[in-house]
Amino acid sequence: MDDLATVRAQEYAKTYNELIEVAARLDMLRRLEGNAVDAHATAAMHAVRFAATILWPVTPEGTPPPGFRHDTAWQVQLIANWREAALEIGAFEPERPALRLVPGDQQ
């Protein structure tokens, strides 16, 4: 049984480290000129950071915490933002075309 626990701990640590590396690459890729960010890379980065944050507590003792904000309140806010973006509601609601009334004689 100890062998299984050891293997699991090693795999958790390996996966956690890979997630941290992917998040760092996405953070670099998302930055565009003029202080803009790429939406797809940013969303992917936050998803990977979320995965790393969820996995961190089960990594072996001594594994350093993520190098980014990972508290529960921040994670809940990110989840709410992802939901709004996916459903295109709130601040993420797309602009609707303006309705224009056309008098009957101009049809």
PDB file of N, CA and C in Angstrom, residues 9-90:
ATOM      1  N   ALA A   9       1.730  10.188  -4.875  1.00  0.00           N
ATOM      2  CA  ALA A   9       2.339  11.460  -4.465  1.00  0.00           C
ATOM      3  C   ALA A   9       3.305  11.970  -5.530  1.00  0.00           C
ATOM      4  N   GLN A  10       4.103  11.077  -6.089  1.00  0.00           N
ATOM      5  CA  GLN A  10       5.039  11.482  -7.148  1.00  0.00           C
ATOM      6  C   GLN A  10       4.290  11.980  -8.387  1.00  0.00           C
ATOM      7  N   GLU A  11       3.217  11.299  -8.756  1.00  0.00           N
ATOM      8  CA  GLU A  11       2.444  11.699  -9.932  1.00  0.00           C
ATOM      9  C   GLU A  11       1.704  13.017  -9.699  1.00  0.00           C
ATOM     10  N   TYR A  12       1.191  13.208  -8.475  1.00  0.00           N
ATOM     11  CA  TYR A  12       0.569  14.495  -8.145  1.00  0.00           C
ATOM     12  C   TYR A  12       1.586  15.624  -8.280  1.00  0.00           C
ATOM     13  N   ALA A  13       2.769  15.415  -7.733  1.00  0.00           N
ATOM     14  CA  ALA A  13       3.811  16.444  -7.798  1.00  0.00           C
ATOM     15  C   ALA A  13       4.209  16.721  -9.242  1.00  0.00           C
ATOM     16  N   LYS A  14       4.373  15.679 -10.029  1.00  0.00           N
ATOM     17  CA  LYS A  14       4.748  15.835 -11.439  1.00  0.00           C
ATOM     18  C   LYS A  14       3.666  16.597 -12.201  1.00  0.00           C
ATOM     19  N   THR A  15       2.421  16.207 -12.020  1.00  0.00           N
ATOM     20  CA  THR A  15       1.310  16.867 -12.711  1.00  0.00           C
ATOM     21  C   THR A  15       1.188  18.320 -12.273  1.00  0.00           C
ATOM     22  N   TYR A  16       1.305  18.563 -10.971  1.00  0.00           N
ATOM     23  CA  TYR A  16       1.238  19.923 -10.436  1.00  0.00           C
ATOM     24  C   TYR A  16       2.322  20.800 -11.073  1.00  0.00           C
ATOM     25  N   ASN A  17       3.548  20.297 -11.121  1.00  0.00           N
ATOM     26  CA  ASN A  17       4.645  21.067 -11.721  1.00  0.00           C
ATOM     27  C   ASN A  17       4.408  21.331 -13.203  1.00  0.00           C
ATOM     28  N   GLU A  18       3.860  20.358 -13.921  1.00  0.00           N
ATOM     29  CA  GLU A  18       3.542  20.560 -15.334  1.00  0.00           C
ATOM     30  C   GLU A  18       2.469  21.629 -15.506  1.00  0.00           C
ATOM     31  N   LEU A  19       1.459  21.614 -14.637  1.00  0.00           N
ATOM     32  CA  LEU A  19       0.409  22.636 -14.709  1.00  0.00           C
ATOM     33  C   LEU A  19       0.982  24.033 -14.458  1.00  0.00           C
ATOM     34  N   ILE A  20       1.875  24.153 -13.482  1.00  0.00           N
ATOM     35  CA  ILE A  20       2.496  25.445 -13.182  1.00  0.00           C
ATOM     36  C   ILE A  20       3.284  25.933 -14.401  1.00  0.00           C
ATOM     37  N   GLU A  21       4.004  25.037 -15.067  1.00  0.00           N
ATOM     38  CA  GLU A  21       4.775  25.408 -16.262  1.00  0.00           C
ATOM     39  C   GLU A  21       3.858  25.836 -17.413  1.00  0.00           C
ATOM     40  N   VAL A  22       2.773  25.103 -17.628  1.00  0.00           N
ATOM     41  CA  VAL A  22       1.825  25.461 -18.701  1.00  0.00           C
ATOM     42  C   VAL A  22       1.190  26.819 -18.401  1.00  0.00           C
ATOM     43  N   ALA A  23       0.819  27.055 -17.159  1.00  0.00           N
ATOM     44  CA  ALA A  23       0.226  28.349 -16.788  1.00  0.00           C
ATOM     45  C   ALA A  23       1.204  29.489 -17.062  1.00  0.00           C
ATOM     46  N   ALA A  24       2.478  29.283 -16.778  1.00  0.00           N
ATOM     47  CA  ALA A  24       3.490  30.319 -17.030  1.00  0.00           C
ATOM     48  C   ALA A  24       3.637  30.578 -18.532  1.00  0.00           C
ATOM     49  N   ARG A  25       3.620  29.518 -19.345  1.00  0.00           N
ATOM     50  CA  ARG A  25       3.713  29.704 -20.802  1.00  0.00           C
ATOM     51  C   ARG A  25       2.503  30.454 -21.339  1.00  0.00           C
ATOM     52  N   LEU A  26       1.310  30.090 -20.862  1.00  0.00           N
ATOM     53  CA  LEU A  26       0.101  30.776 -21.302  1.00  0.00           C
ATOM     54  C   LEU A  26       0.111  32.238 -20.875  1.00  0.00           C
ATOM     55  N   ASP A  27       0.625  32.522 -19.686  1.00  0.00           N
ATOM     56  CA  ASP A  27       0.712  33.904 -19.216  1.00  0.00           C
ATOM     57  C   ASP A  27       1.598  34.718 -20.154  1.00  0.00           C
ATOM     58  N   MET A  28       2.684  34.112 -20.619  1.00  0.00           N
ATOM     59  CA  MET A  28       3.571  34.800 -21.556  1.00  0.00           C
ATOM     60  C   MET A  28       2.877  34.995 -22.911  1.00  0.00           C
ATOM     61  N   LEU A  29       2.176  33.969 -23.380  1.00  0.00           N
ATOM     62  CA  LEU A  29       1.534  34.031 -24.689  1.00  0.00           C
ATOM     63  C   LEU A  29       0.347  34.991 -24.748  1.00  0.00           C
ATOM     64  N   ARG A  30      -0.289  35.209 -23.629  1.00  0.00           N
ATOM     65  CA  ARG A  30      -1.505  36.023 -23.637  1.00  0.00           C
ATOM     66  C   ARG A  30      -1.231  37.515 -23.754  1.00  0.00           C
ATOM     67  N   ARG A  31      -0.011  37.910 -23.505  1.00  0.00           N
ATOM     68  CA  ARG A  31       0.320  39.341 -23.509  1.00  0.00           C
ATOM     69  C   ARG A  31       0.562  39.830 -24.936  1.00  0.00           C
ATOM     70  N   LEU A  32      -0.200  40.835 -25.318  1.00  0.00           N
ATOM     71  CA  LEU A  32      -0.090  41.433 -26.645  1.00  0.00           C
ATOM     72  C   LEU A  32       0.470  42.841 -26.519  1.00  0.00           C
ATOM     73  N   GLU A  33       0.835  43.425 -27.647  1.00  0.00           N
ATOM     74  CA  GLU A  33       1.345  44.793 -27.601  1.00  0.00           C
ATOM     75  C   GLU A  33       0.247  45.746 -27.152  1.00  0.00           C
ATOM     76  N   GLY A  34       0.664  46.869 -26.643  1.00  0.00           N
ATOM     77  CA  GLY A  34      -0.283  47.887 -26.184  1.00  0.00           C
ATOM     78  C   GLY A  34      -1.001  47.504 -24.898  1.00  0.00           C
ATOM     79  N   ASN A  35      -0.400  46.651 -24.085  1.00  0.00           N
ATOM     80  CA  ASN A  35      -0.978  46.250 -22.804  1.00  0.00           C
ATOM     81  C   ASN A  35      -2.283  45.465 -22.947  1.00  0.00           C
ATOM     82  N   ALA A  36      -2.539  44.897 -24.128  1.00  0.00           N
ATOM     83  CA  ALA A  36      -3.732  44.089 -24.353  1.00  0.00           C
ATOM     84  C   ALA A  36      -3.418  42.633 -24.047  1.00  0.00           C
ATOM     85  N   VAL A  37      -4.470  41.832 -23.906  1.00  0.00           N
ATOM     86  CA  VAL A  37      -4.281  40.403 -23.670  1.00  0.00           C
ATOM     87  C   VAL A  37      -5.159  39.605 -24.623  1.00  0.00           C
ATOM     88  N   ASP A  38      -4.688  38.420 -24.975  1.00  0.00           N
ATOM     89  CA  ASP A  38      -5.442  37.507 -25.814  1.00  0.00           C
ATOM     90  C   ASP A  38      -6.459  36.775 -24.929  1.00  0.00           C
ATOM     91  N   ALA A  39      -7.723  36.860 -25.278  1.00  0.00           N
ATOM     92  CA  ALA A  39      -8.788  36.293 -24.440  1.00  0.00           C
ATOM     93  C   ALA A  39      -8.681  34.783 -24.312  1.00  0.00           C
ATOM     94  N   HIS A  40      -8.352  34.088 -25.395  1.00  0.00           N
ATOM     95  CA  HIS A  40      -8.289  32.630 -25.354  1.00  0.00           C
ATOM     96  C   HIS A  40      -7.145  32.153 -24.459  1.00  0.00           C
ATOM     97  N   ALA A  41      -5.974  32.728 -24.632  1.00  0.00           N
ATOM     98  CA  ALA A  41      -4.830  32.332 -23.807  1.00  0.00           C
ATOM     99  C   ALA A  41      -5.070  32.690 -22.347  1.00  0.00           C
ATOM    100  N   THR A  42      -5.727  33.822 -22.097  1.00  0.00           N
ATOM    101  CA  THR A  42      -6.016  34.233 -20.724  1.00  0.00           C
ATOM    102  C   THR A  42      -6.981  33.258 -20.058  1.00  0.00           C
ATOM    103  N   ALA A  43      -8.051  32.891 -20.760  1.00  0.00           N
ATOM    104  CA  ALA A  43      -9.013  31.937 -20.200  1.00  0.00           C
ATOM    105  C   ALA A  43      -8.347  30.590 -19.936  1.00  0.00           C
ATOM    106  N   ALA A  44      -7.524  30.133 -20.870  1.00  0.00           N
ATOM    107  CA  ALA A  44      -6.827  28.861 -20.690  1.00  0.00           C
ATOM    108  C   ALA A  44      -5.872  28.940 -19.507  1.00  0.00           C
ATOM    109  N   MET A  45      -5.169  30.063 -19.363  1.00  0.00           N
ATOM    110  CA  MET A  45      -4.245  30.234 -18.248  1.00  0.00           C
ATOM    111  C   MET A  45      -4.983  30.119 -16.916  1.00  0.00           C
ATOM    112  N   HIS A  46      -6.131  30.801 -16.808  1.00  0.00           N
ATOM    113  CA  HIS A  46      -6.883  30.755 -15.554  1.00  0.00           C
ATOM    114  C   HIS A  46      -7.405  29.342 -15.279  1.00  0.00           C
ATOM    115  N   ALA A  47      -7.818  28.627 -16.317  1.00  0.00           N
ATOM    116  CA  ALA A  47      -8.285  27.253 -16.129  1.00  0.00           C
ATOM    117  C   ALA A  47      -7.154  26.358 -15.617  1.00  0.00           C
ATOM    118  N   VAL A  48      -5.967  26.507 -16.174  1.00  0.00           N
ATOM    119  CA  VAL A  48      -4.822  25.699 -15.747  1.00  0.00           C
ATOM    120  C   VAL A  48      -4.408  26.089 -14.328  1.00  0.00           C
ATOM    121  N   ARG A  49      -4.430  27.380 -14.021  1.00  0.00           N
ATOM    122  CA  ARG A  49      -4.105  27.818 -12.659  1.00  0.00           C
ATOM    123  C   ARG A  49      -5.116  27.242 -11.663  1.00  0.00           C
ATOM    124  N   PHE A  50      -6.380  27.211 -12.061  1.00  0.00           N
ATOM    125  CA  PHE A  50      -7.412  26.641 -11.200  1.00  0.00           C
ATOM    126  C   PHE A  50      -7.111  25.163 -10.940  1.00  0.00           C
ATOM    127  N   ALA A  51      -6.751  24.426 -11.990  1.00  0.00           N
ATOM    128  CA  ALA A  51      -6.419  23.007 -11.840  1.00  0.00           C
ATOM    129  C   ALA A  51      -5.228  22.825 -10.897  1.00  0.00           C
ATOM    130  N   ALA A  52      -4.213  23.655 -11.040  1.00  0.00           N
ATOM    131  CA  ALA A  52      -3.041  23.562 -10.164  1.00  0.00           C
ATOM    132  C   ALA A  52      -3.424  23.860  -8.714  1.00  0.00           C
ATOM    133  N   THR A  53      -4.279  24.850  -8.521  1.00  0.00           N
ATOM    134  CA  THR A  53      -4.717  25.216  -7.171  1.00  0.00           C
ATOM    135  C   THR A  53      -5.484  24.073  -6.510  1.00  0.00           C
ATOM    136  N   ILE A  54      -6.327  23.391  -7.277  1.00  0.00           N
ATOM    137  CA  ILE A  54      -7.102  22.276  -6.739  1.00  0.00           C
ATOM    138  C   ILE A  54      -6.188  21.099  -6.396  1.00  0.00           C
ATOM    139  N   LEU A  55      -5.142  20.883  -7.192  1.00  0.00           N
ATOM    140  CA  LEU A  55      -4.245  19.752  -6.994  1.00  0.00           C
ATOM    141  C   LEU A  55      -3.215  19.986  -5.887  1.00  0.00           C
ATOM    142  N   TRP A  56      -2.835  21.236  -5.645  1.00  0.00           N
ATOM    143  CA  TRP A  56      -1.755  21.545  -4.708  1.00  0.00           C
ATOM    144  C   TRP A  56      -1.913  20.912  -3.319  1.00  0.00           C
ATOM    145  N   PRO A  57      -3.116  20.936  -2.712  1.00  0.00           N
ATOM    146  CA  PRO A  57      -3.225  20.369  -1.354  1.00  0.00           C
ATOM    147  C   PRO A  57      -2.893  18.880  -1.258  1.00  0.00           C
ATOM    148  N   VAL A  58      -2.950  18.146  -2.363  1.00  0.00           N
ATOM    149  CA  VAL A  58      -2.659  16.712  -2.297  1.00  0.00           C
ATOM    150  C   VAL A  58      -1.250  16.377  -2.793  1.00  0.00           C
ATOM    151  N   THR A  59      -0.462  17.405  -3.074  1.00  0.00           N
ATOM    152  CA  THR A  59       0.929  17.165  -3.457  1.00  0.00           C
ATOM    153  C   THR A  59       1.742  16.882  -2.192  1.00  0.00           C
ATOM    154  N   PRO A  60       2.914  16.277  -2.346  1.00  0.00           N
ATOM    155  CA  PRO A  60       3.730  15.961  -1.160  1.00  0.00           C
ATOM    156  C   PRO A  60       4.074  17.211  -0.349  1.00  0.00           C
ATOM    157  N   GLU A  61       4.232  17.001   0.937  1.00  0.00           N
ATOM    158  CA  GLU A  61       4.601  18.095   1.833  1.00  0.00           C
ATOM    159  C   GLU A  61       5.889  18.739   1.343  1.00  0.00           C
ATOM    160  N   GLY A  62       5.929  20.051   1.404  1.00  0.00           N
ATOM    161  CA  GLY A  62       7.112  20.784   0.945  1.00  0.00           C
ATOM    162  C   GLY A  62       6.992  21.292  -0.486  1.00  0.00           C
ATOM    163  N   THR A  63       5.944  20.855  -1.196  1.00  0.00           N
ATOM    164  CA  THR A  63       5.733  21.377  -2.549  1.00  0.00           C
ATOM    165  C   THR A  63       5.360  22.848  -2.419  1.00  0.00           C
ATOM    166  N   PRO A  64       6.069  23.727  -3.127  1.00  0.00           N
ATOM    167  CA  PRO A  64       5.769  25.153  -2.976  1.00  0.00           C
ATOM    168  C   PRO A  64       4.370  25.489  -3.503  1.00  0.00           C
ATOM    169  N   PRO A  65       3.718  26.476  -2.885  1.00  0.00           N
ATOM    170  CA  PRO A  65       2.391  26.885  -3.369  1.00  0.00           C
ATOM    171  C   PRO A  65       2.507  27.506  -4.752  1.00  0.00           C
ATOM    172  N   PRO A  66       1.381  27.618  -5.453  1.00  0.00           N
ATOM    173  CA  PRO A  66       1.419  28.262  -6.765  1.00  0.00           C
ATOM    174  C   PRO A  66       1.986  29.674  -6.636  1.00  0.00           C
ATOM    175  N   GLY A  67       2.636  30.131  -7.650  1.00  0.00           N
ATOM    176  CA  GLY A  67       3.215  31.475  -7.633  1.00  0.00           C
ATOM    177  C   GLY A  67       2.224  32.534  -8.076  1.00  0.00           C
ATOM    178  N   PHE A  68       0.961  32.311  -7.813  1.00  0.00           N
ATOM    179  CA  PHE A  68      -0.101  33.254  -8.170  1.00  0.00           C
ATOM    180  C   PHE A  68      -1.174  33.172  -7.100  1.00  0.00           C
ATOM    181  N   ARG A  69      -2.070  34.134  -7.128  1.00  0.00           N
ATOM    182  CA  ARG A  69      -3.137  34.150  -6.132  1.00  0.00           C
ATOM    183  C   ARG A  69      -3.959  32.872  -6.251  1.00  0.00           C
ATOM    184  N   HIS A  70      -4.185  32.202  -5.106  1.00  0.00           N
ATOM    185  CA  HIS A  70      -4.883  30.925  -5.151  1.00  0.00           C
ATOM    186  C   HIS A  70      -5.865  30.739  -3.986  1.00  0.00           C
ATOM    187  N   ASP A  71      -6.261  31.831  -3.357  1.00  0.00           N
ATOM    188  CA  ASP A  71      -7.204  31.712  -2.249  1.00  0.00           C
ATOM    189  C   ASP A  71      -8.607  31.389  -2.765  1.00  0.00           C
ATOM    190  N   THR A  72      -9.430  30.867  -1.884  1.00  0.00           N
ATOM    191  CA  THR A  72     -10.768  30.419  -2.261  1.00  0.00           C
ATOM    192  C   THR A  72     -11.622  31.546  -2.827  1.00  0.00           C
ATOM    193  N   ALA A  73     -11.574  32.730  -2.221  1.00  0.00           N
ATOM    194  CA  ALA A  73     -12.391  33.851  -2.703  1.00  0.00           C
ATOM    195  C   ALA A  73     -12.037  34.192  -4.146  1.00  0.00           C
ATOM    196  N   TRP A  74     -10.751  34.181  -4.481  1.00  0.00           N
ATOM    197  CA  TRP A  74     -10.310  34.474  -5.844  1.00  0.00           C
ATOM    198  C   TRP A  74     -10.801  33.394  -6.810  1.00  0.00           C
ATOM    199  N   GLN A  75     -10.716  32.145  -6.412  1.00  0.00           N
ATOM    200  CA  GLN A  75     -11.171  31.049  -7.265  1.00  0.00           C
ATOM    201  C   GLN A  75     -12.675  31.143  -7.537  1.00  0.00           C
ATOM    202  N   VAL A  76     -13.446  31.478  -6.511  1.00  0.00           N
ATOM    203  CA  VAL A  76     -14.897  31.631  -6.689  1.00  0.00           C
ATOM    204  C   VAL A  76     -15.191  32.777  -7.652  1.00  0.00           C
ATOM    205  N   GLN A  77     -14.447  33.879  -7.557  1.00  0.00           N
ATOM    206  CA  GLN A  77     -14.645  35.010  -8.468  1.00  0.00           C
ATOM    207  C   GLN A  77     -14.319  34.606  -9.910  1.00  0.00           C
ATOM    208  N   LEU A  78     -13.234  33.867 -10.102  1.00  0.00           N
ATOM    209  CA  LEU A  78     -12.883  33.402 -11.440  1.00  0.00           C
ATOM    210  C   LEU A  78     -13.974  32.511 -12.021  1.00  0.00           C
ATOM    211  N   ILE A  79     -14.503  31.615 -11.199  1.00  0.00           N
ATOM    212  CA  ILE A  79     -15.570  30.723 -11.660  1.00  0.00           C
ATOM    213  C   ILE A  79     -16.778  31.545 -12.090  1.00  0.00           C
ATOM    214  N   ALA A  80     -17.138  32.563 -11.315  1.00  0.00           N
ATOM    215  CA  ALA A  80     -18.271  33.421 -11.674  1.00  0.00           C
ATOM    216  C   ALA A  80     -18.001  34.146 -12.991  1.00  0.00           C
ATOM    217  N   ASN A  81     -16.774  34.627 -13.181  1.00  0.00           N
ATOM    218  CA  ASN A  81     -16.432  35.309 -14.427  1.00  0.00           C
ATOM    219  C   ASN A  81     -16.503  34.356 -15.613  1.00  0.00           C
ATOM    220  N   TRP A  82     -15.993  33.131 -15.444  1.00  0.00           N
ATOM    221  CA  TRP A  82     -16.053  32.151 -16.535  1.00  0.00           C
ATOM    222  C   TRP A  82     -17.498  31.844 -16.897  1.00  0.00           C
ATOM    223  N   ARG A  83     -18.361  31.706 -15.892  1.00  0.00           N
ATOM    224  CA  ARG A  83     -19.779  31.429 -16.135  1.00  0.00           C
ATOM    225  C   ARG A  83     -20.417  32.561 -16.935  1.00  0.00           C
ATOM    226  N   GLU A  84     -20.163  33.797 -16.506  1.00  0.00           N
ATOM    227  CA  GLU A  84     -20.738  34.937 -17.215  1.00  0.00           C
ATOM    228  C   GLU A  84     -20.208  35.028 -18.639  1.00  0.00           C
ATOM    229  N   ALA A  85     -18.930  34.758 -18.821  1.00  0.00           N
ATOM    230  CA  ALA A  85     -18.351  34.822 -20.161  1.00  0.00           C
ATOM    231  C   ALA A  85     -18.948  33.731 -21.048  1.00  0.00           C
ATOM    232  N   ALA A  86     -19.075  32.528 -20.512  1.00  0.00           N
ATOM    233  CA  ALA A  86     -19.611  31.421 -21.294  1.00  0.00           C
ATOM    234  C   ALA A  86     -21.064  31.654 -21.681  1.00  0.00           C
ATOM    235  N   LEU A  87     -21.832  32.270 -20.784  1.00  0.00           N
ATOM    236  CA  LEU A  87     -23.253  32.524 -21.049  1.00  0.00           C
ATOM    237  C   LEU A  87     -23.504  33.898 -21.669  1.00  0.00           C
ATOM    238  N   GLU A  88     -22.438  34.672 -21.854  1.00  0.00           N
ATOM    239  CA  GLU A  88     -22.517  36.024 -22.412  1.00  0.00           C
ATOM    240  C   GLU A  88     -23.535  36.876 -21.657  1.00  0.00           C
ATOM    241  N   ILE A  89     -23.347  36.914 -20.323  1.00  0.00           N
ATOM    242  CA  ILE A  89     -24.213  37.739 -19.479  1.00  0.00           C
ATOM    243  C   ILE A  89     -23.354  38.717 -18.696  1.00  0.00           C
ATOM    244  N   GLY A  90     -23.998  39.686 -18.078  1.00  0.00           N
ATOM    245  CA  GLY A  90     -23.272  40.663 -17.266  1.00  0.00           C
ATOM    246  C   GLY A  90     -22.321  41.485 -18.109  1.00  0.00           C
TER     247      GLY A  90
END
